Short mmCIF file of C-alpha atoms in Angstrom, two decimals:
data_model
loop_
_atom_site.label_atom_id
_atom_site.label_comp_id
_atom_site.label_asym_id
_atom_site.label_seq_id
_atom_site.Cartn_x
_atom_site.Cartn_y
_atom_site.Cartn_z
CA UNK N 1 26.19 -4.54 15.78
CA UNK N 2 26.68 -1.21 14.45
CA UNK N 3 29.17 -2.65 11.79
CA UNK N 4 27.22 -5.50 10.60
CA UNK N 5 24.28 -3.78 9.92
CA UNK N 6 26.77 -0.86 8.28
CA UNK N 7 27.14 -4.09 5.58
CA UNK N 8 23.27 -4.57 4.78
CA UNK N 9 22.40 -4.11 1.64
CA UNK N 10 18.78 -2.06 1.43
CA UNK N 11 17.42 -0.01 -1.11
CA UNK N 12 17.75 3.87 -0.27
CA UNK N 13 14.43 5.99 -1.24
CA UNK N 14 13.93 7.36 -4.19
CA UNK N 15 14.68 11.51 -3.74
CA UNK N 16 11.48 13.46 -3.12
CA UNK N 17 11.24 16.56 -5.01
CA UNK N 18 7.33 17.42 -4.00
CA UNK N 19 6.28 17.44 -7.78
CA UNK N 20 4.04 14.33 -6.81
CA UNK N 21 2.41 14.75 -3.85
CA UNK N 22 0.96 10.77 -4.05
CA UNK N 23 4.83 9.70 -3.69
CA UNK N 24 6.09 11.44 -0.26
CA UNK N 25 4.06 8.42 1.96
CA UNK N 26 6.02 5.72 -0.18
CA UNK N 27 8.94 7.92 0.35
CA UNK N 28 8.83 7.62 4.01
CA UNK N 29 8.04 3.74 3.97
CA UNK N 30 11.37 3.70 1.87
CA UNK N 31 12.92 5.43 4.67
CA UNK N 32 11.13 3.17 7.64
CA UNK N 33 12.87 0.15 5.64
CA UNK N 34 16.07 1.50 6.11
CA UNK N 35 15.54 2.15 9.78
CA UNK N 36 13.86 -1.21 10.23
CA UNK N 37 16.99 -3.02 9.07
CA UNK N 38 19.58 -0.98 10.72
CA UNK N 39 18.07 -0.02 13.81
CA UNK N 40 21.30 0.96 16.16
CA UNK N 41 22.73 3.08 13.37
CA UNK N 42 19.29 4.97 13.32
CA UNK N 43 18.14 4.37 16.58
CA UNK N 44 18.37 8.57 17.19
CA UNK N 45 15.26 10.47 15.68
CA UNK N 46 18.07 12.74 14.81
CA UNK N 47 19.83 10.55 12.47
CA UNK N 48 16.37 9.34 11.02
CA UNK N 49 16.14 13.18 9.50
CA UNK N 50 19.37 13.85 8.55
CA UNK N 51 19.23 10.37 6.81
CA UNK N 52 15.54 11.15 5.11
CA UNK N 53 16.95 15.11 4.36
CA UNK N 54 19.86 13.88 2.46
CA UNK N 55 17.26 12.09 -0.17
CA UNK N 56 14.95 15.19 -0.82
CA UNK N 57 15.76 17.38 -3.39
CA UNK N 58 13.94 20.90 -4.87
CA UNK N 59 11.41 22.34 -2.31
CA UNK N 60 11.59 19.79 0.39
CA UNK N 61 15.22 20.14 0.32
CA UNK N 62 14.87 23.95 0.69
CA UNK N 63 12.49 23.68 3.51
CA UNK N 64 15.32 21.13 5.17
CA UNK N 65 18.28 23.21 4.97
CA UNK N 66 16.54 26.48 6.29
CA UNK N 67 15.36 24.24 9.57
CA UNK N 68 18.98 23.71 9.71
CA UNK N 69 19.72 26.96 9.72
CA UNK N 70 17.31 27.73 11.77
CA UNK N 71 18.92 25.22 14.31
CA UNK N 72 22.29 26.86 13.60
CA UNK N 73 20.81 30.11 14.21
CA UNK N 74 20.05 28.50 17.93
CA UNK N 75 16.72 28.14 16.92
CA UNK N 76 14.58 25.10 17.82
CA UNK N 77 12.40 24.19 15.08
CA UNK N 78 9.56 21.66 16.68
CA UNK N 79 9.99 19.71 12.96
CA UNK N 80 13.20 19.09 14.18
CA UNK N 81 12.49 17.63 17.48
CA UNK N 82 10.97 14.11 16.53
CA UNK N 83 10.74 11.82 14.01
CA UNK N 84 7.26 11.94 14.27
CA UNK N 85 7.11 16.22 14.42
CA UNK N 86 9.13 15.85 11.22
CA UNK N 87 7.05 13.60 9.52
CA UNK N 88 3.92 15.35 9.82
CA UNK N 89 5.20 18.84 8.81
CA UNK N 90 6.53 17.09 5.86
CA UNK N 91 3.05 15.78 5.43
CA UNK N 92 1.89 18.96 5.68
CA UNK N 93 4.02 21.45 3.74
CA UNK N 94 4.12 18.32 0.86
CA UNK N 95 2.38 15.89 1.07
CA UNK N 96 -1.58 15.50 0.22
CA UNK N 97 -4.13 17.56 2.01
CA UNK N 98 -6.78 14.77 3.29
CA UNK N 99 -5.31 10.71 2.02
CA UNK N 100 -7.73 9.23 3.42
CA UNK N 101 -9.90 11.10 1.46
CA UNK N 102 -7.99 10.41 -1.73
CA UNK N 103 -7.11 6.77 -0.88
CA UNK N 104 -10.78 6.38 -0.03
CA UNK N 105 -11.75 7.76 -3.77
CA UNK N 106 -8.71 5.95 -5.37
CA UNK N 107 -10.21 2.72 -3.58
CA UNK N 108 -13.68 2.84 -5.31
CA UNK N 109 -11.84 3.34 -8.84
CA UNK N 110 -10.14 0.30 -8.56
CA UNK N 111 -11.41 -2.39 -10.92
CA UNK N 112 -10.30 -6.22 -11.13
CA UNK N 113 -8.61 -6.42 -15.17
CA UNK N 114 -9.84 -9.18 -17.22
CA UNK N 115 -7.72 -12.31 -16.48
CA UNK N 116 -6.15 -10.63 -13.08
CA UNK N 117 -6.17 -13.22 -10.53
CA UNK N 118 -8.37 -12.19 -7.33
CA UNK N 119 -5.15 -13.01 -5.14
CA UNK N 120 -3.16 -9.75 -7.07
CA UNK N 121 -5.83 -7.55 -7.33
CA UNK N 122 -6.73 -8.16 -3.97
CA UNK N 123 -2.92 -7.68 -2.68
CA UNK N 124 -3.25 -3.84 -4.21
CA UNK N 125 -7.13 -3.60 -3.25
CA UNK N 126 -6.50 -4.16 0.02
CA UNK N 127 -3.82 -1.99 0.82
CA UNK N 128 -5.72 1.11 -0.87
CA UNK N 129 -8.46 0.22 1.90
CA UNK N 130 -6.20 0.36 4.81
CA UNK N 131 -5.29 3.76 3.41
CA UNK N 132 -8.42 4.38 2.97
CA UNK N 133 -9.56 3.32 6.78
CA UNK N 134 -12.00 0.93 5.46
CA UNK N 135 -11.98 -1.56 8.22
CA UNK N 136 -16.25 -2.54 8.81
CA UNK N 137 -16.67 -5.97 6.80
CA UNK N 138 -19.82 -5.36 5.33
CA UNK N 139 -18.57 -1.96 3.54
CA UNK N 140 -15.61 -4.46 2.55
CA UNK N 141 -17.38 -6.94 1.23
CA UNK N 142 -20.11 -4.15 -0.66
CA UNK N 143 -16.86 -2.55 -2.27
CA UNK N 144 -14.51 -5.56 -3.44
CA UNK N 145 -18.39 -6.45 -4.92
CA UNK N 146 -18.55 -3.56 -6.64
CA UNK N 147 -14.86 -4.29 -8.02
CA UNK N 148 -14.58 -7.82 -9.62
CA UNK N 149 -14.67 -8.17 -12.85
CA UNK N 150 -17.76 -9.55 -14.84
CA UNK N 151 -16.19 -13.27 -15.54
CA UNK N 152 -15.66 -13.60 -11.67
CA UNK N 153 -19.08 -12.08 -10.52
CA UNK N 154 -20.26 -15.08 -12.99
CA UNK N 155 -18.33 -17.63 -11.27
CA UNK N 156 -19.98 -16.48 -7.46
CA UNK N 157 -23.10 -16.71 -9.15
CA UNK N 158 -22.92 -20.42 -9.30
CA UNK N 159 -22.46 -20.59 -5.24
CA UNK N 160 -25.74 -19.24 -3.77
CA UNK N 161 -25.12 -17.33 -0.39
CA UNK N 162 -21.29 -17.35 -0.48
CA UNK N 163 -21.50 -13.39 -0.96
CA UNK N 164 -23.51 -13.09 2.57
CA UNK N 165 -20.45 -11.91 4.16
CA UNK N 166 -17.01 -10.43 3.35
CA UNK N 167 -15.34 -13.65 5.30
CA UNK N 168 -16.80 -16.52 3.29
CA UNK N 169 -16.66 -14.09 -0.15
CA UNK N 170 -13.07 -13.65 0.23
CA UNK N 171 -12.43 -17.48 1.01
CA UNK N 172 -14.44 -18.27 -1.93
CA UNK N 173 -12.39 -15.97 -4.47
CA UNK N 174 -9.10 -17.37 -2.66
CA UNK N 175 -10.56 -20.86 -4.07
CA UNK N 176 -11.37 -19.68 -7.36
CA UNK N 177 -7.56 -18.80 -7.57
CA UNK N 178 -6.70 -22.08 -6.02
CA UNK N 179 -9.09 -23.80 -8.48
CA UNK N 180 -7.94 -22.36 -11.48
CA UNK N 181 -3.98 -23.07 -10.58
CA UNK N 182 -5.02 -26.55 -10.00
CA UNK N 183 -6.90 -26.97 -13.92
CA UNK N 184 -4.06 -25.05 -15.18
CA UNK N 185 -1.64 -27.41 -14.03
CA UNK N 186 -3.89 -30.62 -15.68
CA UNK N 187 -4.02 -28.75 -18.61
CA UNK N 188 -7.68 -28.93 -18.89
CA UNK N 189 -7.83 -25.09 -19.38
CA UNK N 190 -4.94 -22.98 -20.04
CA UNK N 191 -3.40 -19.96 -18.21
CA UNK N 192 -5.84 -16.53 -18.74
CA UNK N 193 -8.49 -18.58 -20.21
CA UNK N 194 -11.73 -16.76 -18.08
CA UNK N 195 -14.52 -18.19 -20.32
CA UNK N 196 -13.02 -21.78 -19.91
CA UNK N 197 -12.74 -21.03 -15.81
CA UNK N 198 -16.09 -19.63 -16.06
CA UNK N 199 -17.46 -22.70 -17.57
CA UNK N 200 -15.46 -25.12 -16.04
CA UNK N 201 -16.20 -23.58 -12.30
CA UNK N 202 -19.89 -23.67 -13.01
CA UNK N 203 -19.41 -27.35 -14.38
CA UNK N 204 -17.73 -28.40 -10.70
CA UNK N 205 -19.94 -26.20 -8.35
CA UNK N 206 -23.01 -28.03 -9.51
CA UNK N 207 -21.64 -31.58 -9.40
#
């Protein structure tokens, strides 16, 4: 098994120098894809840092080799010990102080762009929230509120009630998207036309 997955083909991580504190938790995810797909060869939390140390470079890379020396010194540095222990003195010597925090202020700063379908903006909106640890519904549905763009606030208008809860408001915007692919394709408006969505939902919700 070893050998086959030797052959896969996965993307290494992009070094981590520390200059960008935002990048060292898609740094490990680049890792954790690595270790996902070839899970015998890094089965050992051991390998899992050597593998991660050989991609940091600057700072972090300093901090790495003296917890090898450290180690060679007979020295037992607890970063060293887990995958886990590693990751969150990373975290903590690089990485940023409080993301939730940040992912939490990040999340109320993100706006739908004029002509952005709700199904992509709601791809990236959604995974700033789970950073973010927004899980209650109605503090969902309040925020992605507070989010869309004018043209599809317009369109919920038209549907009294459907923003009563985050279940039946997300449904509803999955629709719109559905809607609009399905006029595109007709040709009755044309792709990134809002006003002619806007005008066109409002036409078929009160029919």
């Amino acid at each position: 098994r070893i050998a086959l997955q030797s052959k896969i083909h996965v993307n290494d991580p992009t070094p981590f120098d520390g200059s960008d504190k935002d990048k060292l938790e898609t740094f490990w995810g680049e890792c954790e894809a690595v270790f996902q797909a070839k899970p015998d060869i890094y089965e050992k939390d051991s390998a899992k840092i050597a593998y991660s140390g050989s991609y940091m470079k600057d700072s972090p890379l300093t901090f790495y080799h003296s917890l090898l020396a450290m180690q060679r010194a007979g020295e037992n540095p607890e970063a060293m010990e887990s995958w886990e222990q590693w990751v969150s003195e990373f975290n903590n010597m690089f990485g940023i102080d409080d993301p939730v925090l940040v992912a939490h202020g990040k999340l109320v700063r993100m706006k739908q762009q004029p002509n952005e379908s709700y199904g992509a903006f709601y791809a990236k909106w959604s995974q700033m929230a789970i950073k973010a640890k927004v899980h209650d519904h109605e503090e969902l549905r309040l925020r992605i509120l507070e989010a869309l763009n004018v043209d599809t606030i317009a369109r919920l208008r038209n549907i009294p009630g459907v923003s009563k809860t985050f279940k039946k408001l997300h449904e509803t915007l999955r629709g719109f998207d559905g809607l609009d692919s399905t006029l595109v394709n007709a040709g009755i408006i044309n792709e990134g036309s809002k006003a002619s969505r806007t005008s066109t939902t409002t036409t078929t919700t009160q029919t």
